[in-house]
mmCIF file of C-alpha atoms and ligand atoms in Angstrom:
data_model
loop_
_atom_site.group_PDB
_atom_site.id
_atom_site.type_symbol
_atom_site.label_atom_id
_atom_site.label_comp_id
_atom_site.label_asym_id
_atom_site.label_seq_id
_atom_site.Cartn_x
_atom_site.Cartn_y
_atom_site.Cartn_z
ATOM 1 C CA MET A 21 23.571 24.730 2.180
ATOM 2 C CA ALA A 22 21.097 23.765 4.856
ATOM 3 C CA TYR A 23 18.582 26.396 5.845
ATOM 4 C CA ARG A 24 17.377 26.555 9.382
ATOM 5 C CA TRP A 25 14.099 28.428 9.355
ATOM 6 C CA THR A 26 13.877 30.780 12.247
ATOM 7 C CA ASN A 27 10.357 31.182 13.470
ATOM 8 C CA ASP A 28 9.028 34.699 13.760
ATOM 9 C CA LEU A 29 6.597 33.820 16.504
ATOM 10 C CA THR A 30 7.131 33.260 20.181
ATOM 11 C CA SER A 31 6.618 29.704 21.411
ATOM 12 C CA THR A 32 3.232 30.530 22.937
ATOM 13 C CA ASP A 33 1.882 31.340 19.480
ATOM 14 C CA ILE A 34 2.780 27.977 18.052
ATOM 15 C CA THR A 35 -0.187 25.640 17.847
ATOM 16 C CA PRO A 36 0.486 22.466 19.849
ATOM 17 C CA LYS A 37 1.022 19.460 17.612
ATOM 18 C CA SER A 38 -1.946 17.681 19.215
ATOM 19 C CA VAL A 39 -4.456 20.195 17.872
ATOM 20 C CA TYR A 40 -2.499 21.014 14.751
ATOM 21 C CA LEU A 41 -4.351 20.287 11.556
ATOM 22 C CA ASN A 42 -2.017 19.647 8.662
ATOM 23 C CA ARG A 43 -3.676 20.463 5.350
ATOM 24 C CA ARG A 44 -1.235 18.236 3.489
ATOM 25 C CA GLN A 45 -2.346 15.300 5.628
ATOM 26 C CA ILE A 46 -5.941 16.178 4.810
ATOM 27 C CA LEU A 47 -5.104 16.373 1.126
ATOM 28 C CA ALA A 48 -3.289 13.076 1.300
ATOM 29 C CA GLY A 49 -6.293 11.583 3.029
ATOM 30 C CA THR A 50 -4.256 10.477 6.017
ATOM 31 C CA VAL A 51 -6.426 12.334 8.497
ATOM 32 C CA GLY A 52 -10.021 11.215 8.669
ATOM 33 C CA LEU A 53 -12.705 13.888 8.758
ATOM 34 C CA GLY A 54 -14.454 12.256 11.708
ATOM 35 C CA ALA A 55 -11.317 11.895 13.760
ATOM 36 C CA ILE A 56 -10.525 15.597 13.590
ATOM 37 C CA GLY A 57 -14.062 16.946 13.707
ATOM 38 C CA LEU A 58 -13.556 19.047 10.622
ATOM 39 C CA ALA A 59 -17.192 19.814 9.929
ATOM 40 C CA GLY A 60 -18.020 23.435 10.675
ATOM 41 C CA LYS A 61 -14.714 24.128 12.359
ATOM 42 C CA ALA A 62 -12.231 26.602 10.940
ATOM 43 C CA GLN A 63 -8.832 25.170 10.148
ATOM 44 C CA ALA A 64 -5.922 26.403 12.251
ATOM 45 C CA ASN A 65 -4.034 29.308 10.708
ATOM 46 C CA ASP A 66 -0.694 27.575 10.912
ATOM 47 C CA LEU A 67 2.751 28.277 9.488
ATOM 48 C CA ASP A 68 3.028 25.363 7.062
ATOM 49 C CA PRO A 69 4.869 26.924 4.092
ATOM 50 C CA ASN A 70 3.351 26.882 0.631
ATOM 51 C CA THR A 71 5.328 25.194 -2.111
ATOM 52 C CA LEU A 72 7.571 27.282 -4.365
ATOM 53 C CA GLU A 73 5.271 26.289 -7.227
ATOM 54 C CA GLU A 74 2.254 27.764 -5.408
ATOM 55 C CA ILE A 75 4.149 30.916 -4.415
ATOM 56 C CA THR A 76 5.358 31.581 -7.969
ATOM 57 C CA SER A 77 2.203 30.740 -9.907
ATOM 58 C CA TYR A 78 -0.577 32.666 -8.107
ATOM 59 C CA ASN A 79 0.406 36.328 -7.909
ATOM 60 C CA ASN A 80 -0.696 39.929 -7.901
ATOM 61 C CA PHE A 81 1.684 42.130 -9.909
ATOM 62 C CA TYR A 82 -0.505 44.445 -11.968
ATOM 63 C CA GLU A 83 2.424 45.744 -14.022
ATOM 64 C CA PHE A 84 2.236 42.320 -15.693
ATOM 65 C CA GLY A 85 -1.541 42.015 -15.899
ATOM 66 C CA THR A 86 -4.456 41.683 -13.500
ATOM 67 C CA GLY A 87 -4.956 37.898 -13.698
ATOM 68 C CA LYS A 88 -3.434 35.703 -11.002
ATOM 69 C CA GLU A 89 -1.513 33.741 -13.644
ATOM 70 C CA ASP A 90 -0.408 36.781 -15.662
ATOM 71 C CA PRO A 91 2.735 37.598 -13.612
ATOM 72 C CA ALA A 92 4.084 34.035 -13.955
ATOM 73 C CA ARG A 93 3.435 34.265 -17.692
ATOM 74 C CA ASN A 94 4.791 37.790 -18.298
ATOM 75 C CA ALA A 95 7.315 38.758 -15.624
ATOM 76 C CA HIS A 96 10.238 37.070 -17.377
ATOM 77 C CA GLN A 97 10.300 40.354 -19.307
ATOM 78 C CA LEU A 98 11.326 42.284 -16.195
ATOM 79 C CA VAL A 99 14.979 43.367 -16.452
ATOM 80 C CA THR A 100 16.490 43.009 -12.962
ATOM 81 C CA SER A 101 20.188 43.512 -13.613
ATOM 82 C CA PRO A 102 21.790 45.956 -13.149
ATOM 83 C CA TRP A 103 19.574 47.194 -10.319
ATOM 84 C CA SER A 104 19.932 50.195 -8.102
ATOM 85 C CA ILE A 105 17.761 51.896 -5.509
ATOM 86 C CA THR A 106 17.659 55.650 -5.080
ATOM 87 C CA ILE A 107 17.333 56.660 -1.444
ATOM 88 C CA ASP A 108 16.420 60.280 -0.975
ATOM 89 C CA GLY A 109 14.431 62.744 1.053
ATOM 90 C CA LEU A 110 15.235 63.194 4.737
ATOM 91 C CA VAL A 111 18.425 61.085 4.909
ATOM 92 C CA ASP A 112 22.061 61.923 5.660
ATOM 93 C CA ASN A 113 23.427 59.876 2.740
ATOM 94 C CA PRO A 114 21.111 60.296 -0.245
ATOM 95 C CA GLY A 115 22.061 58.704 -3.528
ATOM 96 C CA GLU A 116 21.626 55.919 -6.020
ATOM 97 C CA TYR A 117 22.867 52.688 -4.448
ATOM 98 C CA ALA A 118 23.775 49.617 -6.483
ATOM 99 C CA LEU A 119 21.775 46.747 -4.964
ATOM 100 C CA ALA A 120 24.909 44.786 -4.016
ATOM 101 C CA ASP A 121 26.368 47.826 -2.214
ATOM 102 C CA LEU A 122 23.139 48.377 -0.339
ATOM 103 C CA LEU A 123 23.069 44.766 0.878
ATOM 104 C CA ASP A 124 26.805 44.604 1.582
ATOM 105 C CA GLY A 125 27.489 43.751 5.226
ATOM 106 C CA LEU A 126 23.824 43.124 6.062
ATOM 107 C CA SER A 127 22.715 39.716 7.284
ATOM 108 C CA ILE A 128 20.265 37.827 5.095
ATOM 109 C CA GLU A 129 17.721 36.212 7.364
ATOM 110 C CA ASP A 130 15.150 33.458 6.897
ATOM 111 C CA ARG A 131 11.611 34.425 7.887
ATOM 112 C CA ILE A 132 8.543 32.258 7.502
ATOM 113 C CA TYR A 133 5.602 34.656 7.429
ATOM 114 C CA ARG A 134 1.904 34.426 6.805
ATOM 115 C CA PHE A 135 0.988 36.508 3.758
ATOM 116 C CA ARG A 136 -2.617 37.744 3.655
ATOM 117 C CA CYS A 137 -4.010 39.487 0.576
ATOM 118 C CA VAL A 138 -6.851 41.971 1.100
ATOM 119 C CA GLU A 139 -8.823 39.769 -1.336
ATOM 120 C CA ALA A 140 -8.981 37.142 1.477
ATOM 121 C CA TRP A 141 -6.591 34.537 0.164
ATOM 122 C CA SER A 142 -3.344 33.734 1.931
ATOM 123 C CA MET A 143 -0.106 31.798 1.786
ATOM 124 C CA VAL A 144 2.822 31.047 4.076
ATOM 125 C CA ILE A 145 6.079 32.136 2.487
ATOM 126 C CA PRO A 146 9.645 31.344 3.591
ATOM 127 C CA TRP A 147 11.403 34.584 2.704
ATOM 128 C CA ASN A 148 15.095 35.449 2.718
ATOM 129 C CA GLY A 149 15.852 39.104 3.243
ATOM 130 C CA VAL A 150 17.311 41.918 5.276
ATOM 131 C CA GLU A 151 15.567 44.045 7.835
ATOM 132 C CA LEU A 152 14.451 47.297 6.254
ATOM 133 C CA ALA A 153 15.804 49.080 9.354
ATOM 134 C CA ASP A 154 19.339 47.997 8.393
ATOM 135 C CA ILE A 155 18.968 49.626 4.976
ATOM 136 C CA LEU A 156 17.441 52.798 6.421
ATOM 137 C CA ASN A 157 20.216 53.028 9.003
ATOM 138 C CA LYS A 158 22.801 52.869 6.217
ATOM 139 C CA ALA A 159 21.123 55.855 4.602
ATOM 140 C CA GLY A 160 20.920 57.673 7.933
ATOM 141 C CA VAL A 161 17.363 58.707 8.756
ATOM 142 C CA GLN A 162 17.074 62.350 9.807
ATOM 143 C CA SER A 163 15.156 63.256 12.947
ATOM 144 C CA ASN A 164 12.317 65.042 11.140
ATOM 145 C CA ALA A 165 11.463 61.998 8.950
ATOM 146 C CA LYS A 166 8.106 60.438 9.852
ATOM 147 C CA TYR A 167 7.245 58.230 6.841
ATOM 148 C CA VAL A 168 8.930 56.061 4.230
ATOM 149 C CA ALA A 169 7.703 56.074 0.614
ATOM 150 C CA PHE A 170 8.496 53.275 -1.856
ATOM 151 C CA GLU A 171 8.295 53.121 -5.637
ATOM 152 C CA THR A 172 8.292 50.193 -8.087
ATOM 153 C CA VAL A 173 10.277 50.206 -11.313
ATOM 154 C CA VAL A 174 8.463 51.114 -14.536
ATOM 155 C CA GLN A 175 9.644 49.383 -17.712
ATOM 156 C CA PRO A 176 6.788 50.242 -20.097
ATOM 157 C CA GLU A 177 8.123 48.191 -22.988
ATOM 158 C CA ASN A 178 8.291 45.102 -20.732
ATOM 159 C CA MET A 179 5.107 45.591 -18.741
ATOM 160 C CA ILE A 180 1.796 44.823 -20.397
ATOM 161 C CA GLY A 181 -0.167 46.171 -17.426
ATOM 162 C CA VAL A 182 1.639 49.513 -17.666
ATOM 163 C CA GLN A 183 0.861 49.686 -21.373
ATOM 164 C CA ARG A 184 -2.812 49.049 -20.570
ATOM 165 C CA ARG A 185 -2.786 51.543 -17.633
ATOM 166 C CA VAL A 186 -4.594 49.124 -15.315
ATOM 167 C CA LEU A 187 -3.432 51.292 -12.374
ATOM 168 C CA ASP A 188 -1.707 54.666 -12.067
ATOM 169 C CA PHE A 189 1.966 53.588 -12.336
ATOM 170 C CA PRO A 190 4.545 53.672 -10.870
ATOM 171 C CA TYR A 191 3.080 51.554 -8.071
ATOM 172 C CA VAL A 192 3.776 53.417 -4.843
ATOM 173 C CA GLU A 193 3.452 52.439 -1.184
ATOM 174 C CA GLY A 194 4.342 53.825 2.209
ATOM 175 C CA LEU A 195 4.847 53.062 5.877
ATOM 176 C CA ARG A 196 5.042 55.142 9.003
ATOM 177 C CA LEU A 197 8.671 55.279 10.182
ATOM 178 C CA ASP A 198 8.043 53.105 13.261
ATOM 179 C CA GLU A 199 6.404 50.445 11.049
ATOM 180 C CA ALA A 200 9.340 50.617 8.641
ATOM 181 C CA MET A 201 11.882 50.242 11.473
ATOM 182 C CA HIS A 202 10.042 47.306 13.076
ATOM 183 C CA PRO A 203 12.175 44.122 13.073
ATOM 184 C CA LEU A 204 9.411 42.105 11.335
ATOM 185 C CA THR A 205 9.582 44.435 8.296
ATOM 186 C CA ILE A 206 11.966 43.040 5.714
ATOM 187 C CA MET A 207 13.213 43.680 2.213
ATOM 188 C CA ALA A 208 13.063 40.229 0.633
ATOM 189 C CA THR A 209 15.638 39.098 -1.903
ATOM 190 C CA GLY A 210 14.819 35.391 -1.914
ATOM 191 C CA ILE A 211 12.278 32.651 -1.281
ATOM 192 C CA TYR A 212 13.281 29.117 -0.217
ATOM 193 C CA GLY A 213 16.936 30.135 -0.550
ATOM 194 C CA GLU A 214 16.560 30.976 -4.255
ATOM 195 C CA PRO A 215 16.719 34.495 -5.681
ATOM 196 C CA ILE A 216 13.209 35.899 -5.590
ATOM 197 C CA ALA A 217 11.284 35.117 -8.794
ATOM 198 C CA ASN A 218 10.410 38.040 -11.054
ATOM 199 C CA GLN A 219 6.683 37.524 -10.450
ATOM 200 C CA ASN A 220 7.284 37.842 -6.690
ATOM 201 C CA GLY A 221 9.057 41.195 -7.056
ATOM 202 C CA ALA A 222 12.665 40.601 -8.098
ATOM 203 C CA PRO A 223 15.261 41.588 -7.230
ATOM 204 C CA ILE A 224 14.041 43.139 -3.985
ATOM 205 C CA ARG A 225 10.583 43.806 -2.501
ATOM 206 C CA LEU A 226 9.063 44.885 0.763
ATOM 207 C CA VAL A 227 7.377 42.384 3.112
ATOM 208 C CA VAL A 228 5.234 43.703 5.982
ATOM 209 C CA PRO A 229 3.607 40.535 7.352
ATOM 210 C CA TRP A 230 0.939 42.148 9.565
ATOM 211 C CA LYS A 231 -0.502 44.253 6.717
ATOM 212 C CA TYR A 232 -2.576 43.305 3.684
ATOM 213 C CA GLY A 233 -0.411 42.094 0.806
ATOM 214 C CA PHE A 234 -0.724 45.205 -1.329
ATOM 215 C CA LYS A 235 1.461 47.118 1.144
ATOM 216 C CA SER A 236 4.326 44.725 0.272
ATOM 217 C CA ILE A 237 5.459 46.597 -2.832
ATOM 218 C CA LYS A 238 7.564 44.753 -5.406
ATOM 219 C CA SER A 239 10.687 45.491 -7.476
ATOM 220 C CA ILE A 240 11.622 48.648 -5.582
ATOM 221 C CA VAL A 241 13.760 51.370 -7.202
ATOM 222 C CA ARG A 242 13.180 54.311 -4.856
ATOM 223 C CA ILE A 243 12.875 54.824 -1.101
ATOM 224 C CA THR A 244 12.091 58.341 0.111
ATOM 225 C CA LEU A 245 12.006 59.538 3.717
ATOM 226 C CA THR A 246 9.289 62.143 4.171
ATOM 227 C CA GLU A 247 7.643 64.289 6.791
ATOM 228 C CA ASP A 248 4.125 63.773 5.392
ATOM 229 C CA GLU A 249 2.117 60.595 4.780
ATOM 230 C CA PRO A 250 2.937 59.545 1.214
ATOM 231 C CA PRO A 251 0.306 58.627 -1.406
ATOM 232 C CA THR A 252 -0.244 54.885 -1.956
ATOM 233 C CA SER A 253 -1.475 53.189 -5.129
ATOM 234 C CA TRP A 254 -4.592 51.396 -3.888
ATOM 235 C CA ASN A 255 -5.645 54.337 -1.765
ATOM 236 C CA LYS A 256 -5.352 56.579 -4.833
ATOM 237 C CA ALA A 257 -7.405 54.068 -6.842
ATOM 238 C CA ASN A 258 -10.153 53.681 -4.203
ATOM 239 C CA ALA A 259 -9.730 55.577 -0.920
ATOM 240 C CA ARG A 260 -12.984 54.239 0.550
ATOM 241 C CA GLU A 261 -11.836 50.621 0.246
ATOM 242 C CA TYR A 262 -8.071 50.854 0.882
ATOM 243 C CA GLY A 263 -6.555 52.940 3.659
ATOM 244 C CA PHE A 264 -2.966 53.880 4.382
ATOM 245 C CA TYR A 265 -2.574 51.498 7.341
ATOM 246 C CA SER A 266 -4.253 48.385 5.934
ATOM 247 C CA ASN A 267 -3.406 46.253 8.926
ATOM 248 C CA VAL A 268 -4.866 42.761 8.709
ATOM 249 C CA ASN A 269 -7.947 42.932 10.927
ATOM 250 C CA PRO A 270 -10.660 40.238 11.019
ATOM 251 C CA THR A 271 -13.058 42.630 12.804
ATOM 252 C CA VAL A 272 -13.027 45.320 10.107
ATOM 253 C CA ASP A 273 -14.610 44.091 6.897
ATOM 254 C CA HIS A 274 -13.808 45.314 3.432
ATOM 255 C CA PRO A 275 -16.854 47.271 2.139
ATOM 256 C CA ARG A 276 -17.553 44.406 -0.288
ATOM 257 C CA TRP A 277 -16.533 41.267 1.632
ATOM 258 C CA SER A 278 -15.770 39.857 5.074
ATOM 259 C CA GLN A 279 -12.201 39.825 6.365
ATOM 260 C CA ALA A 280 -12.984 37.354 9.169
ATOM 261 C CA THR A 281 -11.718 34.308 7.288
ATOM 262 C CA GLU A 282 -9.374 33.502 4.423
ATOM 263 C CA ARG A 283 -8.674 30.843 1.819
ATOM 264 C CA ARG A 284 -5.205 29.321 2.125
ATOM 265 C CA ILE A 285 -3.788 28.761 -1.365
ATOM 266 C CA GLY A 286 -2.922 25.122 -1.956
ATOM 267 C CA GLY A 287 -5.564 23.786 0.404
ATOM 268 C CA GLY A 288 -7.590 22.285 -2.393
ATOM 269 C CA LEU A 289 -11.151 22.847 -3.510
ATOM 270 C CA PHE A 290 -12.837 21.556 -0.354
ATOM 271 C CA ALA A 291 -10.479 22.908 2.265
ATOM 272 C CA PRO A 292 -12.319 24.867 4.919
ATOM 273 C CA ARG A 293 -11.629 28.579 5.172
ATOM 274 C CA ILE A 294 -9.338 29.478 8.034
ATOM 275 C CA ASP A 295 -9.764 32.208 10.630
ATOM 276 C CA THR A 296 -7.948 35.429 9.881
ATOM 277 C CA LEU A 297 -5.828 36.490 12.835
ATOM 278 C CA MET A 298 -5.548 40.018 14.251
ATOM 279 C CA PHE A 299 -2.496 41.671 12.673
ATOM 280 C CA ASN A 300 -2.204 38.405 10.706
ATOM 281 C CA GLY A 301 -0.953 36.620 13.831
ATOM 282 C CA TYR A 302 1.666 39.236 14.772
ATOM 283 C CA GLU A 303 -0.398 41.052 17.402
ATOM 284 C CA ASP A 304 2.083 40.477 20.239
ATOM 285 C CA GLU A 305 4.848 42.017 18.157
ATOM 286 C CA VAL A 306 3.085 45.009 16.571
ATOM 287 C CA ALA A 307 -0.068 45.989 18.509
ATOM 288 C CA SER A 308 1.903 48.529 20.567
ATOM 289 C CA LEU A 309 2.620 50.516 17.376
ATOM 290 C CA TYR A 310 -1.074 51.450 17.232
ATOM 291 C CA GLU A 311 -1.774 52.252 20.888
ATOM 292 C CA GLY A 312 -4.294 55.063 21.066
ATOM 293 C CA GLN A 313 -5.414 54.649 17.451
ATOM 294 C CA ASP A 314 -8.935 53.548 16.524
ATOM 295 C CA LEU A 315 -8.248 50.798 13.998
ATOM 296 C CA SER A 316 -11.798 50.919 12.644
ATOM 297 C CA VAL A 317 -11.100 54.542 11.644
ATOM 298 C CA ASP A 318 -7.414 54.275 10.709
ATOM 299 C CA ILE A 319 -8.029 51.558 8.144
HETATM 300 N N1 MTE B 15 4.574 46.799 -7.784
HETATM 301 C C1 MTE B 15 3.575 46.047 -7.319
HETATM 302 N N2 MTE B 15 3.673 45.524 -6.085
HETATM 303 C C2 MTE B 15 2.681 44.749 -5.585
HETATM 304 C C3 MTE B 15 1.510 44.512 -6.352
HETATM 305 C C4 MTE B 15 1.437 45.072 -7.659
HETATM 306 O O1 MTE B 15 0.449 44.904 -8.403
HETATM 307 N N3 MTE B 15 2.487 45.813 -8.104
HETATM 308 N N4 MTE B 15 0.483 43.751 -5.819
HETATM 309 C C5 MTE B 15 0.401 43.677 -4.346
HETATM 310 C C6 MTE B 15 -0.573 42.706 -3.886
HETATM 311 S S1 MTE B 15 -2.216 43.122 -4.025
HETATM 312 C C7 MTE B 15 -0.211 41.532 -3.291
HETATM 313 S S2 MTE B 15 -1.364 40.499 -2.583
HETATM 314 C C8 MTE B 15 1.206 41.113 -3.270
HETATM 315 C C9 MTE B 15 1.335 39.743 -3.919
HETATM 316 O O2 MTE B 15 2.623 39.240 -3.722
HETATM 317 P P1 MTE B 15 2.997 37.809 -4.319
HETATM 318 O O3 MTE B 15 2.540 37.778 -5.732
HETATM 319 O O4 MTE B 15 4.485 37.710 -4.171
HETATM 320 O O5 MTE B 15 2.271 36.797 -3.480
HETATM 321 O O6 MTE B 15 2.081 42.022 -3.935
HETATM 322 C C10 MTE B 15 1.772 43.380 -3.726
HETATM 323 N N5 MTE B 15 2.808 44.206 -4.337
HETATM 324 MO MO1 MO B 16 -3.354 41.766 -2.551
#
C-alpha cells in the first residue's frame, strides 16, 4: 500500500527548496560547506523524516530504564495484546473499551510531525493515528469537563524501570480540553505504516506536536475527563523545571539549559544545532489556544 504523507503545515510554512538544507545531502557529502555557507548558521528546522531505525533506537520510556537505548533493549517485554482503554470521569459513555472497538470507524491518518524533547534533541516522525477528538467524541464529553488525564499501563514484572522506581508510576499526563480536541493532537497507533514499536508506546500513545515530548504519554490504558487540572508525572517529580503546559518555546529556557536550539537525531556528530521554533513550528495552528496567557508564567 502506498502512503501519501499529508503535510500538517500550510504551504507558507514550507521552506522553499532553494534555501532548504538537506542533512542527508550534507552527510553524503554532496553539498559543499562553502556553497551553502554552513559556518555559524543554524540549519533549517525542516520536516525530513528520521529513519525507522533512528525512531526506534533512541527513546525515552522510563518504565524500561532511563538510558536512551534501554527501551529498545527491554520493551519487547511489554504485553500489548489484548489491550483496552478505560474511559471515565465526565463522559456520557464511560467504560472499558477494547482497542479495536475504540478505533472502529475512525480514520487512521498520516501525520509527519516534528518531535521535540525537553532535553533539546528532536526528530521528525511520520505517525499513523486517529485524532484524539474522535475518540473523546465517541465517549461523549460532558459540558463540565475541562481537562483530560491519561495513564500508562503498569506491568511491574515486565518493566525494569518500575521495579527500580525511577519515577512515580503509573506515568500520568494531562491536557486542557481545548488542547485535547485540537486537530493536531493524535493518538498514534503506527509509524511509517507499521504498528507502533513497543519502545515508542505500543499499542497506542498520545502525540501533541507543539509540546515537549514528555507530554506525549505512551501505552495508554486510561483516559479520564476531569474538571480540575490533573497531576502530571514530570511536574510531580520536579515542579520548578516541568510545568503543566510545557509548550515548546525557544524564548523560555529550562532552568538548566537553553531551549533556543536543538540537536536533530541522525544529523551526525558535526551537524549544526537547529533553531527551535515557537510551538515547535505549529504556531499558526495553536497560538490562539493561549491568547491572554503569559507563556513565561504558564510553563
Ligand atoms: N509512559 C511514558 N511515556 C513517555 C515517557 C516515559 O518515560 N513513559 N517519556 C516521554 C518523553 S520524555 C519523550 S521525549 C517521549 C519519547 O518518545 P519516543 O521514544 O517515541 O521518541 O515519550 C514520552 N512519553
Ligand atoms: Mo522528553
